[in-house]
Amino acid sequence: WREENLPEGQPSLQQSTNQACMVEDILDENLLQSALDLRLRRRFIFQQDNDPKHTAKISKEWLQDNSVNVLEWPSQSPDLNPIEHLWRDLKMAVHRLFPSNLMELERCCKEE
């Protein structure tokens, strides 16, 4: 799962390994359209952690080629990332619901 600032406010399920190419696809399919849908135009700053897939050359090039302003982020700083605190709460809430398959897991996450 990944948090995504989608207009519907729902997370997006990704069913493949997290690699730099996948990050590029995610950015391509979601980031700029979400900014347009939210009427941000180019007035936003994109924040992501320093996970290797986010700092890979292909990811950095995509952000630069699409003129995305990126917030510089210190290494080893998950405590500064607000979404990290929410993931724990989501995991606990979903765990209490005992989803038995992927569809139930996705439904539970979206409902929470």
JSON list of C-alpha atoms in Angstrom, two decimals:
[
{"chain": "A", "resi": 1, "resn": "TRP", "atom": "CA", "xyz": [0.00, 0.00, 0.00]},
{"chain": "A", "resi": 2, "resn": "ARG", "atom": "CA", "xyz": [1.04, 3.55, -0.48]},
{"chain": "A", "resi": 3, "resn": "GLU", "atom": "CA", "xyz": [-0.56, 6.74, 0.59]},
{"chain": "A", "resi": 4, "resn": "GLU", "atom": "CA", "xyz": [-1.62, 8.82, -2.36]},
{"chain": "A", "resi": 5, "resn": "ASN", "atom": "CA", "xyz": [-3.13, 12.29, -2.40]},
{"chain": "A", "resi": 6, "resn": "LEU", "atom": "CA", "xyz": [-5.89, 11.24, -4.77]},
{"chain": "A", "resi": 7, "resn": "PRO", "atom": "CA", "xyz": [-8.98, 13.43, -5.20]},
{"chain": "A", "resi": 8, "resn": "GLU", "atom": "CA", "xyz": [-11.10, 10.68, -3.66]},
{"chain": "A", "resi": 9, "resn": "GLY", "atom": "CA", "xyz": [-8.71, 10.55, -0.71]},
{"chain": "A", "resi": 10, "resn": "GLN", "atom": "CA", "xyz": [-8.24, 6.80, -1.10]},
{"chain": "A", "resi": 11, "resn": "PRO", "atom": "CA", "xyz": [-4.98, 4.87, -1.02]},
{"chain": "A", "resi": 12, "resn": "SER", "atom": "CA", "xyz": [-3.96, 3.07, -4.17]},
{"chain": "A", "resi": 13, "resn": "LEU", "atom": "CA", "xyz": [-3.13, -0.65, -4.14]},
{"chain": "A", "resi": 14, "resn": "GLN", "atom": "CA", "xyz": [0.06, -1.60, -5.94]},
{"chain": "A", "resi": 15, "resn": "GLN", "atom": "CA", "xyz": [0.47, -5.29, -6.71]},
{"chain": "A", "resi": 16, "resn": "SER", "atom": "CA", "xyz": [4.11, -5.42, -7.77]},
{"chain": "A", "resi": 17, "resn": "THR", "atom": "CA", "xyz": [7.49, -5.06, -6.19]},
{"chain": "A", "resi": 18, "resn": "ASN", "atom": "CA", "xyz": [8.54, -1.55, -5.28]},
{"chain": "A", "resi": 19, "resn": "GLN", "atom": "CA", "xyz": [11.27, -0.62, -7.70]},
{"chain": "A", "resi": 20, "resn": "ALA", "atom": "CA", "xyz": [12.32, 2.65, -9.25]},
{"chain": "A", "resi": 21, "resn": "CYS", "atom": "CA", "xyz": [10.46, 1.82, -12.50]},
{"chain": "A", "resi": 22, "resn": "MET", "atom": "CA", "xyz": [7.27, 1.27, -10.53]},
{"chain": "A", "resi": 23, "resn": "VAL", "atom": "CA", "xyz": [7.74, 4.62, -8.79]},
{"chain": "A", "resi": 24, "resn": "GLU", "atom": "CA", "xyz": [8.06, 6.28, -12.19]},
{"chain": "A", "resi": 25, "resn": "ASP", "atom": "CA", "xyz": [4.80, 4.62, -13.30]},
{"chain": "A", "resi": 26, "resn": "ILE", "atom": "CA", "xyz": [3.06, 5.73, -10.10]},
{"chain": "A", "resi": 27, "resn": "LEU", "atom": "CA", "xyz": [4.24, 9.31, -10.58]},
{"chain": "A", "resi": 28, "resn": "ASP", "atom": "CA", "xyz": [3.27, 9.21, -14.25]},
{"chain": "A", "resi": 29, "resn": "GLU", "atom": "CA", "xyz": [-0.23, 7.89, -13.57]},
{"chain": "A", "resi": 30, "resn": "ASN", "atom": "CA", "xyz": [-1.07, 9.91, -10.46]},
{"chain": "A", "resi": 31, "resn": "LEU", "atom": "CA", "xyz": [1.01, 12.88, -9.38]},
{"chain": "A", "resi": 32, "resn": "LEU", "atom": "CA", "xyz": [0.36, 15.54, -12.02]},
{"chain": "A", "resi": 33, "resn": "GLN", "atom": "CA", "xyz": [-3.28, 14.52, -12.53]},
{"chain": "A", "resi": 34, "resn": "SER", "atom": "CA", "xyz": [-3.89, 14.68, -8.78]},
{"chain": "A", "resi": 35, "resn": "ALA", "atom": "CA", "xyz": [-2.37, 18.15, -8.69]},
{"chain": "A", "resi": 36, "resn": "LEU", "atom": "CA", "xyz": [-4.69, 19.22, -11.51]},
{"chain": "A", "resi": 37, "resn": "ASP", "atom": "CA", "xyz": [-7.74, 17.62, -9.88]},
{"chain": "A", "resi": 38, "resn": "LEU", "atom": "CA", "xyz": [-6.94, 19.42, -6.63]},
{"chain": "A", "resi": 39, "resn": "ARG", "atom": "CA", "xyz": [-6.47, 22.68, -8.58]},
{"chain": "A", "resi": 40, "resn": "LEU", "atom": "CA", "xyz": [-2.89, 23.01, -7.36]},
{"chain": "A", "resi": 41, "resn": "ARG", "atom": "CA", "xyz": [-1.44, 23.60, -10.82]},
{"chain": "A", "resi": 42, "resn": "ARG", "atom": "CA", "xyz": [2.30, 23.84, -10.17]},
{"chain": "A", "resi": 43, "resn": "ARG", "atom": "CA", "xyz": [1.87, 25.37, -6.71]},
{"chain": "A", "resi": 44, "resn": "PHE", "atom": "CA", "xyz": [2.80, 22.31, -4.70]},
{"chain": "A", "resi": 45, "resn": "ILE", "atom": "CA", "xyz": [5.90, 20.78, -3.20]},
{"chain": "A", "resi": 46, "resn": "PHE", "atom": "CA", "xyz": [6.25, 17.03, -3.46]},
{"chain": "A", "resi": 47, "resn": "GLN", "atom": "CA", "xyz": [7.52, 15.18, -0.37]},
{"chain": "A", "resi": 48, "resn": "GLN", "atom": "CA", "xyz": [8.85, 11.64, -0.24]},
{"chain": "A", "resi": 49, "resn": "ASP", "atom": "CA", "xyz": [11.36, 9.87, 1.95]},
{"chain": "A", "resi": 50, "resn": "ASN", "atom": "CA", "xyz": [14.86, 8.86, 0.91]},
{"chain": "A", "resi": 51, "resn": "ASP", "atom": "CA", "xyz": [14.01, 5.27, 0.12]},
{"chain": "A", "resi": 52, "resn": "PRO", "atom": "CA", "xyz": [16.37, 4.09, -2.65]},
{"chain": "A", "resi": 53, "resn": "LYS", "atom": "CA", "xyz": [13.53, 3.72, -5.15]},
{"chain": "A", "resi": 54, "resn": "HIS", "atom": "CA", "xyz": [12.62, 7.39, -4.58]},
{"chain": "A", "resi": 55, "resn": "THR", "atom": "CA", "xyz": [16.19, 8.61, -4.97]},
{"chain": "A", "resi": 56, "resn": "ALA", "atom": "CA", "xyz": [16.99, 6.44, -7.99]},
{"chain": "A", "resi": 57, "resn": "LYS", "atom": "CA", "xyz": [18.16, 8.23, -11.12]},
{"chain": "A", "resi": 58, "resn": "ILE", "atom": "CA", "xyz": [14.98, 7.35, -13.05]},
{"chain": "A", "resi": 59, "resn": "SER", "atom": "CA", "xyz": [12.77, 8.82, -10.30]},
{"chain": "A", "resi": 60, "resn": "LYS", "atom": "CA", "xyz": [14.83, 12.00, -9.97]},
{"chain": "A", "resi": 61, "resn": "GLU", "atom": "CA", "xyz": [14.86, 12.46, -13.75]},
{"chain": "A", "resi": 62, "resn": "TRP", "atom": "CA", "xyz": [11.07, 12.08, -13.96]},
{"chain": "A", "resi": 63, "resn": "LEU", "atom": "CA", "xyz": [10.56, 14.74, -11.28]},
{"chain": "A", "resi": 64, "resn": "GLN", "atom": "CA", "xyz": [13.03, 17.08, -12.98]},
{"chain": "A", "resi": 65, "resn": "ASP", "atom": "CA", "xyz": [11.61, 16.48, -16.48]},
{"chain": "A", "resi": 66, "resn": "ASN", "atom": "CA", "xyz": [8.12, 17.28, -15.18]},
{"chain": "A", "resi": 67, "resn": "SER", "atom": "CA", "xyz": [9.26, 20.38, -13.24]},
{"chain": "A", "resi": 68, "resn": "VAL", "atom": "CA", "xyz": [8.09, 19.02, -9.89]},
{"chain": "A", "resi": 69, "resn": "ASN", "atom": "CA", "xyz": [9.32, 20.93, -6.84]},
{"chain": "A", "resi": 70, "resn": "VAL", "atom": "CA", "xyz": [10.67, 18.38, -4.35]},
{"chain": "A", "resi": 71, "resn": "LEU", "atom": "CA", "xyz": [11.15, 18.98, -0.65]},
{"chain": "A", "resi": 72, "resn": "GLU", "atom": "CA", "xyz": [14.65, 18.01, 0.45]},
{"chain": "A", "resi": 73, "resn": "TRP", "atom": "CA", "xyz": [14.37, 15.36, 3.13]},
{"chain": "A", "resi": 74, "resn": "PRO", "atom": "CA", "xyz": [16.96, 14.24, 5.69]},
{"chain": "A", "resi": 75, "resn": "SER", "atom": "CA", "xyz": [18.06, 10.60, 5.63]},
{"chain": "A", "resi": 76, "resn": "GLN", "atom": "CA", "xyz": [16.87, 8.22, 8.33]},
{"chain": "A", "resi": 77, "resn": "SER", "atom": "CA", "xyz": [14.01, 10.47, 9.49]},
{"chain": "A", "resi": 78, "resn": "PRO", "atom": "CA", "xyz": [10.75, 8.48, 9.52]},
{"chain": "A", "resi": 79, "resn": "ASP", "atom": "CA", "xyz": [9.67, 10.36, 12.64]},
{"chain": "A", "resi": 80, "resn": "LEU", "atom": "CA", "xyz": [9.41, 13.54, 10.54]},
{"chain": "A", "resi": 81, "resn": "ASN", "atom": "CA", "xyz": [7.07, 11.96, 8.02]},
{"chain": "A", "resi": 82, "resn": "PRO", "atom": "CA", "xyz": [3.44, 12.31, 9.24]},
{"chain": "A", "resi": 83, "resn": "ILE", "atom": "CA", "xyz": [2.17, 9.40, 7.16]},
{"chain": "A", "resi": 84, "resn": "GLU", "atom": "CA", "xyz": [4.44, 6.99, 9.06]},
{"chain": "A", "resi": 85, "resn": "HIS", "atom": "CA", "xyz": [2.39, 7.63, 12.21]},
{"chain": "A", "resi": 86, "resn": "LEU", "atom": "CA", "xyz": [-0.86, 6.95, 10.35]},
{"chain": "A", "resi": 87, "resn": "TRP", "atom": "CA", "xyz": [0.34, 3.65, 8.87]},
{"chain": "A", "resi": 88, "resn": "ARG", "atom": "CA", "xyz": [0.61, 2.15, 12.37]},
{"chain": "A", "resi": 89, "resn": "ASP", "atom": "CA", "xyz": [-2.97, 3.16, 13.18]},
{"chain": "A", "resi": 90, "resn": "LEU", "atom": "CA", "xyz": [-4.23, 1.76, 9.87]},
{"chain": "A", "resi": 91, "resn": "LYS", "atom": "CA", "xyz": [-2.40, -1.54, 10.39]},
{"chain": "A", "resi": 92, "resn": "MET", "atom": "CA", "xyz": [-3.90, -1.95, 13.85]},
{"chain": "A", "resi": 93, "resn": "ALA", "atom": "CA", "xyz": [-7.44, -1.11, 12.68]},
{"chain": "A", "resi": 94, "resn": "VAL", "atom": "CA", "xyz": [-7.27, -3.49, 9.71]},
{"chain": "A", "resi": 95, "resn": "HIS", "atom": "CA", "xyz": [-5.72, -6.26, 11.80]},
{"chain": "A", "resi": 96, "resn": "ARG", "atom": "CA", "xyz": [-8.80, -6.20, 14.06]},
{"chain": "A", "resi": 97, "resn": "LEU", "atom": "CA", "xyz": [-11.03, -6.87, 11.02]},
{"chain": "A", "resi": 98, "resn": "PHE", "atom": "CA", "xyz": [-9.20, -10.08, 9.98]},
{"chain": "A", "resi": 99, "resn": "PRO", "atom": "CA", "xyz": [-9.41, -9.72, 6.17]},
{"chain": "A", "resi": 100, "resn": "SER", "atom": "CA", "xyz": [-9.03, -13.15, 4.57]},
{"chain": "A", "resi": 101, "resn": "ASN", "atom": "CA", "xyz": [-8.10, -12.17, 1.01]},
{"chain": "A", "resi": 102, "resn": "LEU", "atom": "CA", "xyz": [-6.69, -9.28, -0.99]},
{"chain": "A", "resi": 103, "resn": "MET", "atom": "CA", "xyz": [-10.11, -7.84, -1.91]},
{"chain": "A", "resi": 104, "resn": "GLU", "atom": "CA", "xyz": [-11.17, -7.77, 1.75]},
{"chain": "A", "resi": 105, "resn": "LEU", "atom": "CA", "xyz": [-7.84, -6.22, 2.72]},
{"chain": "A", "resi": 106, "resn": "GLU", "atom": "CA", "xyz": [-8.29, -3.45, 0.16]},
{"chain": "A", "resi": 107, "resn": "ARG", "atom": "CA", "xyz": [-11.90, -2.83, 1.27]},
{"chain": "A", "resi": 108, "resn": "CYS", "atom": "CA", "xyz": [-10.89, -2.69, 4.95]},
{"chain": "A", "resi": 109, "resn": "CYS", "atom": "CA", "xyz": [-8.08, -0.24, 4.26]},
{"chain": "A", "resi": 110, "resn": "LYS", "atom": "CA", "xyz": [-10.33, 2.06, 2.24]},
{"chain": "A", "resi": 111, "resn": "GLU", "atom": "CA", "xyz": [-13.05, 1.96, 4.90]},
{"chain": "A", "resi": 112, "resn": "GLU", "atom": "CA", "xyz": [-10.62, 2.81, 7.69]}
]
